[in-house]
Coordinates of C-alpha atoms and ligand atoms in Angstrom, one line a residue:
X918 CA 69.3 8.5 -22.0
X919 CA 65.8 8.6 -21.0
X920 CA 63.2 6.0 -22.8
X921 CA 61.5 9.1 -24.3
X922 CA 64.4 10.8 -25.6
X923 CA 65.0 6.9 -27.0
X924 CA 61.5 6.9 -28.6
X925 CA 61.7 10.1 -30.1
X926 CA 65.4 9.7 -31.7
X927 CA 64.1 5.9 -33.2
X928 CA 60.8 6.7 -34.9
X929 CA 62.7 9.8 -36.3
X930 CA 65.6 7.3 -37.3
X931 CA 62.9 4.7 -38.8
X932 CA 61.2 7.2 -41.0
X933 CA 64.4 8.4 -42.5
X934 CA 65.9 5.3 -42.8
X935 CA 62.6 3.2 -44.4
X936 CA 62.5 6.1 -46.8
X937 CA 65.9 5.7 -47.7
X938 CA 64.9 2.1 -48.3
X939 CA 62.3 2.5 -50.0
X940 CA 64.0 4.6 -52.7
X941 CA 67.0 2.7 -52.5
X942 CA 65.0 -0.9 -53.1
X943 CA 62.1 -0.2 -54.8
X944 CA 62.9 2.9 -57.1
X945 CA 66.8 2.0 -57.2
X946 CA 67.4 5.6 -57.0
X947 CA 69.5 6.0 -53.0
X948 CA 68.7 9.0 -51.5
X949 CA 71.7 9.2 -49.5
X950 CA 75.2 7.6 -49.8
X951 CA 75.6 4.5 -48.2
X952 CA 77.4 5.4 -45.5
X953 CA 75.0 7.8 -44.5
X954 CA 72.7 4.9 -44.5
X955 CA 74.7 2.8 -42.8
X956 CA 75.5 5.2 -40.0
X957 CA 71.6 6.2 -39.3
X958 CA 71.3 2.1 -39.3
X959 CA 73.9 1.5 -36.9
X960 CA 72.2 4.3 -34.7
X961 CA 69.0 2.8 -35.0
X962 CA 70.9 -0.7 -33.7
X963 CA 72.5 0.3 -30.9
X964 CA 69.2 2.5 -29.5
X965 CA 67.2 -0.8 -29.8
X966 CA 70.0 -2.7 -28.4
X967 CA 69.6 -0.3 -25.4
X968 CA 65.7 -0.4 -25.3
X969 CA 64.7 -3.3 -27.0
X970 CA 61.2 -3.2 -25.9
X971 CA 61.0 0.1 -28.2
X972 CA 61.5 -2.3 -31.5
X973 CA 58.5 -1.6 -33.8
X974 CA 58.0 -4.4 -36.0
X975 CA 58.4 -1.7 -38.9
X976 CA 61.7 -1.0 -37.6
X977 CA 64.5 -1.2 -40.9
X978 CA 66.6 -4.0 -38.5
X979 CA 62.9 -6.2 -38.4
X980 CA 62.5 -5.9 -41.9
X981 CA 65.7 -7.7 -42.7
X982 CA 64.0 -10.2 -41.1
X983 CA 60.9 -10.6 -42.7
X984 CA 61.7 -9.3 -46.8
X985 CA 61.9 -13.1 -48.2
X986 CA 65.9 -13.2 -49.0
X987 CA 67.0 -12.5 -52.3
X988 CA 69.6 -15.8 -52.3
X989 CA 67.0 -18.4 -50.4
X990 CA 64.9 -20.2 -52.7
X991 CA 61.5 -19.4 -52.6
X992 CA 58.4 -21.6 -51.5
X993 CA 54.5 -21.2 -52.7
X994 CA 52.4 -22.1 -49.4
X995 CA 49.7 -24.1 -51.2
X996 CA 47.6 -22.7 -47.7
X997 CA 48.9 -19.6 -46.9
X998 CA 50.4 -18.6 -43.9
X999 CA 47.9 -16.2 -42.2
X1000 CA 49.1 -13.7 -39.3
X1001 CA 46.8 -13.4 -36.4
X1002 CA 44.4 -10.4 -35.0
X1003 CA 46.1 -8.9 -32.0
X1004 CA 43.6 -7.5 -29.1
X1005 CA 45.4 -5.5 -26.0
X1006 CA 42.8 -5.8 -23.3
X1007 CA 40.3 -8.7 -21.5
X1008 CA 37.4 -6.6 -22.8
X1009 CA 38.2 -6.7 -26.6
X1010 CA 38.9 -11.0 -25.9
X1011 CA 35.1 -10.5 -24.3
X1012 CA 34.1 -9.0 -27.7
X1013 CA 35.7 -11.4 -29.7
X1014 CA 34.3 -14.4 -27.6
X1015 CA 30.3 -12.6 -28.2
X1016 CA 31.2 -12.4 -32.0
X1017 CA 32.0 -16.5 -31.7
X1018 CA 29.1 -17.0 -29.7
X1019 CA 26.3 -14.7 -32.3
X1020 CA 28.4 -16.7 -35.2
X1021 CA 28.2 -19.9 -34.0
X1022 CA 25.1 -19.9 -32.5
X1023 CA 26.2 -21.3 -28.6
X1024 CA 29.4 -20.6 -26.6
X1025 CA 32.5 -22.6 -27.8
X1026 CA 35.2 -24.1 -26.2
X1027 CA 38.5 -22.6 -27.0
X1028 CA 41.7 -24.1 -27.0
X1029 CA 44.7 -21.2 -25.4
X1030 CA 47.9 -21.4 -26.0
X1031 CA 51.0 -19.1 -25.3
X1032 CA 52.0 -16.8 -28.2
X1033 CA 55.7 -17.9 -28.9
X1034 CA 57.9 -15.1 -30.1
X1035 CA 59.4 -16.4 -32.6
X1036 CA 59.2 -16.8 -36.3
X1037 CA 56.4 -18.9 -38.1
X1038 CA 57.8 -22.1 -40.0
X1039 CA 56.0 -24.7 -42.2
X1040 CA 57.0 -28.1 -42.5
X1041 CA 56.0 -30.7 -45.4
X1042 CA 56.4 -34.7 -44.9
X1043 CA 55.6 -37.2 -47.5
X1044 CA 55.0 -41.1 -46.0
X1045 CA 56.1 -39.6 -43.1
X1046 CA 59.4 -37.9 -44.4
X1047 CA 60.3 -34.2 -44.1
X1048 CA 60.6 -32.8 -47.4
X1049 CA 60.6 -29.1 -47.1
X1050 CA 60.8 -26.4 -44.7
X1051 CA 59.8 -23.0 -45.4
X1052 CA 59.6 -19.2 -43.6
X1053 CA 56.0 -17.4 -43.4
X1054 CA 57.8 -14.8 -45.8
X1055 CA 54.5 -12.7 -47.0
X1056 CA 52.2 -15.2 -46.3
X1057 CA 52.2 -16.5 -49.7
X1058 CA 55.7 -16.8 -50.5
X1059 CA 58.3 -18.1 -48.3
X1060 CA 62.1 -19.2 -48.2
X1061 CA 63.0 -23.2 -48.5
X1062 CA 65.0 -23.7 -45.3
X1063 CA 64.4 -27.1 -45.6
X1064 CA 68.5 -27.8 -45.3
X1065 CA 68.6 -25.1 -41.7
X1066 CA 65.7 -26.9 -40.7
X1067 CA 67.7 -30.6 -40.5
X1068 CA 69.9 -28.9 -38.1
X1069 CA 67.2 -28.2 -35.7
X1070 CA 67.2 -31.3 -33.0
X1071 CA 63.2 -31.1 -31.9
X1072 CA 61.9 -31.2 -35.7
X1073 CA 61.8 -35.0 -36.8
X1074 CA 63.2 -36.0 -39.9
X1075 CA 61.1 -39.1 -40.4
X1076 CA 57.6 -39.6 -38.3
X1077 CA 56.7 -42.9 -37.1
X1078 CA 53.4 -43.5 -39.5
X1079 CA 54.4 -42.7 -43.4
X1080 CA 51.8 -40.0 -43.3
X1081 CA 51.5 -37.1 -46.2
X1082 CA 51.6 -33.9 -43.7
X1083 CA 52.0 -30.5 -43.4
X1084 CA 52.5 -28.6 -40.3
X1085 CA 53.4 -25.1 -39.0
X1086 CA 55.1 -23.9 -35.6
X1087 CA 57.1 -21.4 -34.3
X1088 CA 61.1 -21.3 -34.7
X1089 CA 62.8 -19.5 -31.7
X1090 CA 65.7 -19.1 -29.9
X1091 CA 65.8 -19.9 -26.6
X1092 CA 67.0 -17.3 -24.3
X1093 CA 70.2 -19.0 -23.0
X1094 CA 71.4 -19.4 -26.4
X1095 CA 70.9 -15.6 -27.7
X1096 CA 72.9 -14.7 -24.6
X1097 CA 75.8 -17.4 -25.4
X1098 CA 75.3 -16.0 -29.3
X1099 CA 75.5 -11.9 -28.5
X1100 CA 78.5 -12.2 -25.9
X1101 CA 80.4 -14.5 -28.4
X1102 CA 79.6 -11.6 -31.2
X1103 CA 80.4 -9.2 -28.8
X1104 CA 84.0 -10.3 -28.3
X1105 CA 84.4 -11.3 -32.2
X1106 CA 83.5 -7.1 -32.7
X1107 CA 80.1 -8.1 -34.5
X1108 CA 77.0 -6.7 -34.6
X1109 CA 74.9 -8.3 -31.9
X1110 CA 70.9 -9.2 -32.4
X1111 CA 68.8 -6.6 -31.2
X1112 CA 66.1 -9.6 -29.4
X1113 CA 65.8 -13.7 -29.6
X1114 CA 63.3 -13.0 -32.4
X1115 CA 65.5 -11.4 -34.8
X1116 CA 68.7 -13.8 -34.0
X1117 CA 66.1 -16.5 -34.9
X1118 CA 65.3 -15.3 -38.3
X1119 CA 69.0 -14.6 -39.1
X1120 CA 70.0 -17.7 -37.7
X1121 CA 66.9 -19.4 -39.9
X1122 CA 67.5 -17.8 -42.9
X1123 CA 71.0 -19.2 -43.7
X1124 CA 72.6 -20.3 -46.8
X1125 CA 75.0 -22.0 -45.4
X1126 CA 73.2 -25.0 -42.9
X1127 CA 76.3 -24.9 -40.8
X1128 CA 75.5 -21.7 -39.3
X1129 CA 72.2 -22.8 -38.5
X1130 CA 73.7 -26.1 -36.9
X1131 CA 75.3 -24.2 -34.7
X1132 CA 72.8 -21.5 -33.2
X1133 CA 70.8 -23.8 -30.8
X1134 CA 67.4 -23.2 -32.8
X1135 CA 64.4 -24.9 -31.1
X1136 CA 60.5 -25.4 -32.6
X1137 CA 56.6 -25.5 -31.2
X1138 CA 54.6 -26.6 -33.4
X1139 CA 50.9 -25.8 -33.0
X1140 CA 48.9 -26.8 -36.5
X1141 CA 48.3 -29.7 -38.7
X1142 CA 47.4 -27.6 -41.8
X1143 CA 45.6 -31.1 -43.3
X1144 CA 43.9 -32.5 -40.2
X1145 CA 42.0 -34.9 -41.9
X1146 CA 45.1 -37.0 -42.0
X1147 CA 45.3 -37.4 -38.5
X1148 CA 41.8 -37.9 -37.6
X1149 CA 41.0 -35.3 -35.0
X1150 CA 38.5 -33.0 -34.5
X1151 CA 39.7 -30.6 -32.3
X1152 CA 42.8 -28.2 -31.9
X1153 CA 43.8 -30.1 -28.7
X1154 CA 43.8 -33.7 -30.0
X1155 CA 45.6 -32.5 -32.7
X1156 CA 48.2 -31.1 -30.0
X1157 CA 47.9 -34.6 -28.9
X1158 CA 48.5 -36.3 -32.0
X1159 CA 51.6 -34.1 -32.8
X1160 CA 53.4 -34.8 -29.4
X1161 CA 52.7 -38.3 -29.7
X1162 CA 54.2 -38.3 -33.8
X1163 CA 57.7 -36.2 -32.1
X1164 CA 56.6 -32.5 -32.8
X1165 CA 58.0 -30.1 -29.5
X1166 CA 54.6 -29.4 -28.7
X1167 CA 54.3 -26.4 -25.9
X1168 CA 53.2 -27.7 -22.6
X1169 CA 51.2 -24.7 -21.3
X1170 CA 48.1 -25.0 -23.1
X1171 CA 44.0 -25.8 -21.9
X1172 CA 40.9 -25.7 -22.9
X1173 CA 38.7 -23.3 -21.7
X1174 CA 35.1 -23.4 -21.5
X1175 CA 34.4 -19.7 -20.7
X1176 CA 36.9 -16.7 -20.3
X1177 CA 37.5 -16.8 -16.4
X1178 CA 39.9 -19.5 -17.1
X1179 CA 41.6 -17.3 -19.9
X1180 CA 42.1 -14.5 -17.4
X1181 CA 43.7 -16.2 -14.6
X1182 CA 46.0 -17.6 -17.5
X1183 CA 46.6 -14.0 -18.8
X1184 CA 47.8 -12.9 -15.1
X1185 CA 49.9 -16.3 -14.7
X1186 CA 52.0 -15.9 -17.9
X1187 CA 52.6 -12.2 -17.6
X1188 CA 53.9 -12.8 -14.2
X1189 CA 56.0 -16.0 -15.5
X1190 CA 57.1 -14.7 -18.8
X1191 CA 60.5 -13.6 -17.3
X1192 CA 61.5 -17.1 -16.1
X1193 CA 60.6 -18.6 -18.9
X1194 CA 63.2 -19.9 -21.3
X1195 CA 61.9 -18.8 -24.5
X1196 CA 60.4 -15.1 -25.9
X1197 CA 56.6 -15.3 -25.4
X1198 CA 54.8 -11.9 -26.2
X1199 CA 51.0 -13.0 -25.8
X1200 CA 48.2 -15.5 -25.6
X1201 CA 46.7 -17.1 -28.2
X1202 CA 42.8 -18.1 -28.2
X1203 CA 41.5 -20.8 -30.6
X1204 CA 38.0 -22.0 -31.3
X1205 CA 38.9 -25.8 -30.3
X1206 CA 36.1 -27.0 -32.9
X1207 CA 37.9 -27.7 -36.1
X1208 CA 34.5 -27.9 -38.0
X1209 CA 33.4 -25.0 -36.3
X1210 CA 37.0 -23.4 -37.2
X1211 CA 36.1 -23.9 -41.1
X1212 CA 32.6 -22.4 -40.9
X1213 CA 34.3 -19.5 -39.6
X1214 CA 36.6 -19.4 -41.6
X1215 CA 39.2 -16.6 -43.0
X1216 CA 39.2 -13.1 -43.2
X1217 CA 41.9 -12.2 -46.2
X1218 CA 44.6 -12.1 -43.8
X1219 CA 43.4 -13.4 -40.9
X1220 CA 41.7 -16.7 -39.0
X1221 CA 37.9 -15.4 -37.4
X1222 CA 38.0 -18.4 -35.0
X1223 CA 41.1 -17.3 -33.3
X1224 CA 42.9 -14.2 -31.9
X1225 CA 46.1 -13.1 -30.4
X1226 CA 46.4 -11.1 -26.6
X1227 CA 49.5 -9.3 -26.4
X1228 CA 51.0 -8.3 -23.5
X1229 CA 52.2 -4.7 -22.6
X1230 CA 55.8 -4.2 -23.6
X1231 CA 58.4 -5.9 -21.1
X1232 CA 59.8 -2.8 -18.7
X1233 CA 63.1 -2.3 -20.1
X1234 CA 65.6 -5.3 -20.1
X1235 CA 69.1 -4.9 -19.2
X1236 CA 71.2 -7.6 -21.7
X1237 CA 73.7 -9.7 -20.5
X1238 CA 76.8 -8.0 -21.6
X1239 CA 75.1 -4.1 -19.9
X1240 CA 75.3 -6.4 -16.5
X1241 CA 78.6 -7.6 -17.2
X1242 CA 80.1 -3.8 -17.3
X1243 CA 77.9 -2.9 -14.1
Ligands
0OW1020 N1 53.7 -17.4 -32.5 C1 52.1 -18.6 -31.7 O1 52.9 -19.2 -30.7 C2 51.2 -19.0 -32.4 C3 50.5 -19.9 -32.0 N2 50.3 -20.4 -30.8 N3 49.3 -20.4 -33.0 C4 49.3 -19.8 -34.2 O2 48.1 -20.2 -34.6 C5 48.1 -19.6 -35.9 C6 47.9 -20.9 -36.8 C7 46.5 -20.9 -37.6 C8 46.8 -19.0 -38.0 C9 47.5 -18.9 -36.9 N4 49.5 -18.7 -34.6 C10 51.3 -18.6 -33.9 O3 52.0 -17.5 -34.6 C11 51.3 -16.6 -35.3 C12 52.0 -17.5 -36.7 C13 52.2 -16.6 -38.0 C14 52.1 -14.9 -37.2 C15 52.9 -15.7 -35.5 O4 53.5 -15.9 -35.2

């Protein structure tokens, strides 16, 4: 089947399945037999597996990852976990830069980071001890995954200083672990995950931490929620300090005084993307000065002081087991 046909079929399936879901989950009045839903859902999964670049955030296969699971305890985020504004062209980045310059009254430095394709995670420490791990959920209410994050090797359980701290980052499954997991699941006749992000979400949001422990999850930490506790004035200093505290921080970052450096960075990582051992879906620009971030503030959904530039969807990728067939 060609991509165009798959795209048509997938959008039709998404429409139907989301209509069924709504009736089932919100009106408690299923429109169709479960068997019909399941059959169409499997059809969607198969197509998404064959054409991962056609997976959309509103696909029922993704929503399972984002709707807080009923069986995990809930956590309220004191500071909401915001999402990010997305742009899809360099011109829009320039518009963003103009907006910032106008609002601040002078040019600013940006901390430029890779946009890791995983799921957002919050980690809370009291007196230097990890006391809670939670998912973003809907931004205000997430799920308690404390026992599960204790099994992730590059999350420090104890900090070298007795700090009260909340940090946030991306939990992801390295591509090699994803390929291995899907091959194992295929051997056992289980459904396979559509992509590493989905696999990370499914692996982190487990009631049984022993299952999480086998999934080789990893993290890149990128935010200190209360930077006043570690005496830093910029995002780049915060990332340095987090590295010293033992967090796994992505090294492919730099401070840019203008957008030309950003243009080169985008070109470089659009090129390197397939070789990286983890998934990225773009880059992130953040006003580096934390006081300016505070002054610029947030809208209801996203901070005004940062923007995500999204790469175009990756060209059709053959998943590992397809290679084995050819
Ligand atoms: N995915 C990322 O690599 C990433 C990043 N490098 N930096 C941020 O900055 C946050 C902090 C303040 C608001 C956005 N967010 C990221 O991912 C976001 C979090 C929620 C939705 C995206 O995954």
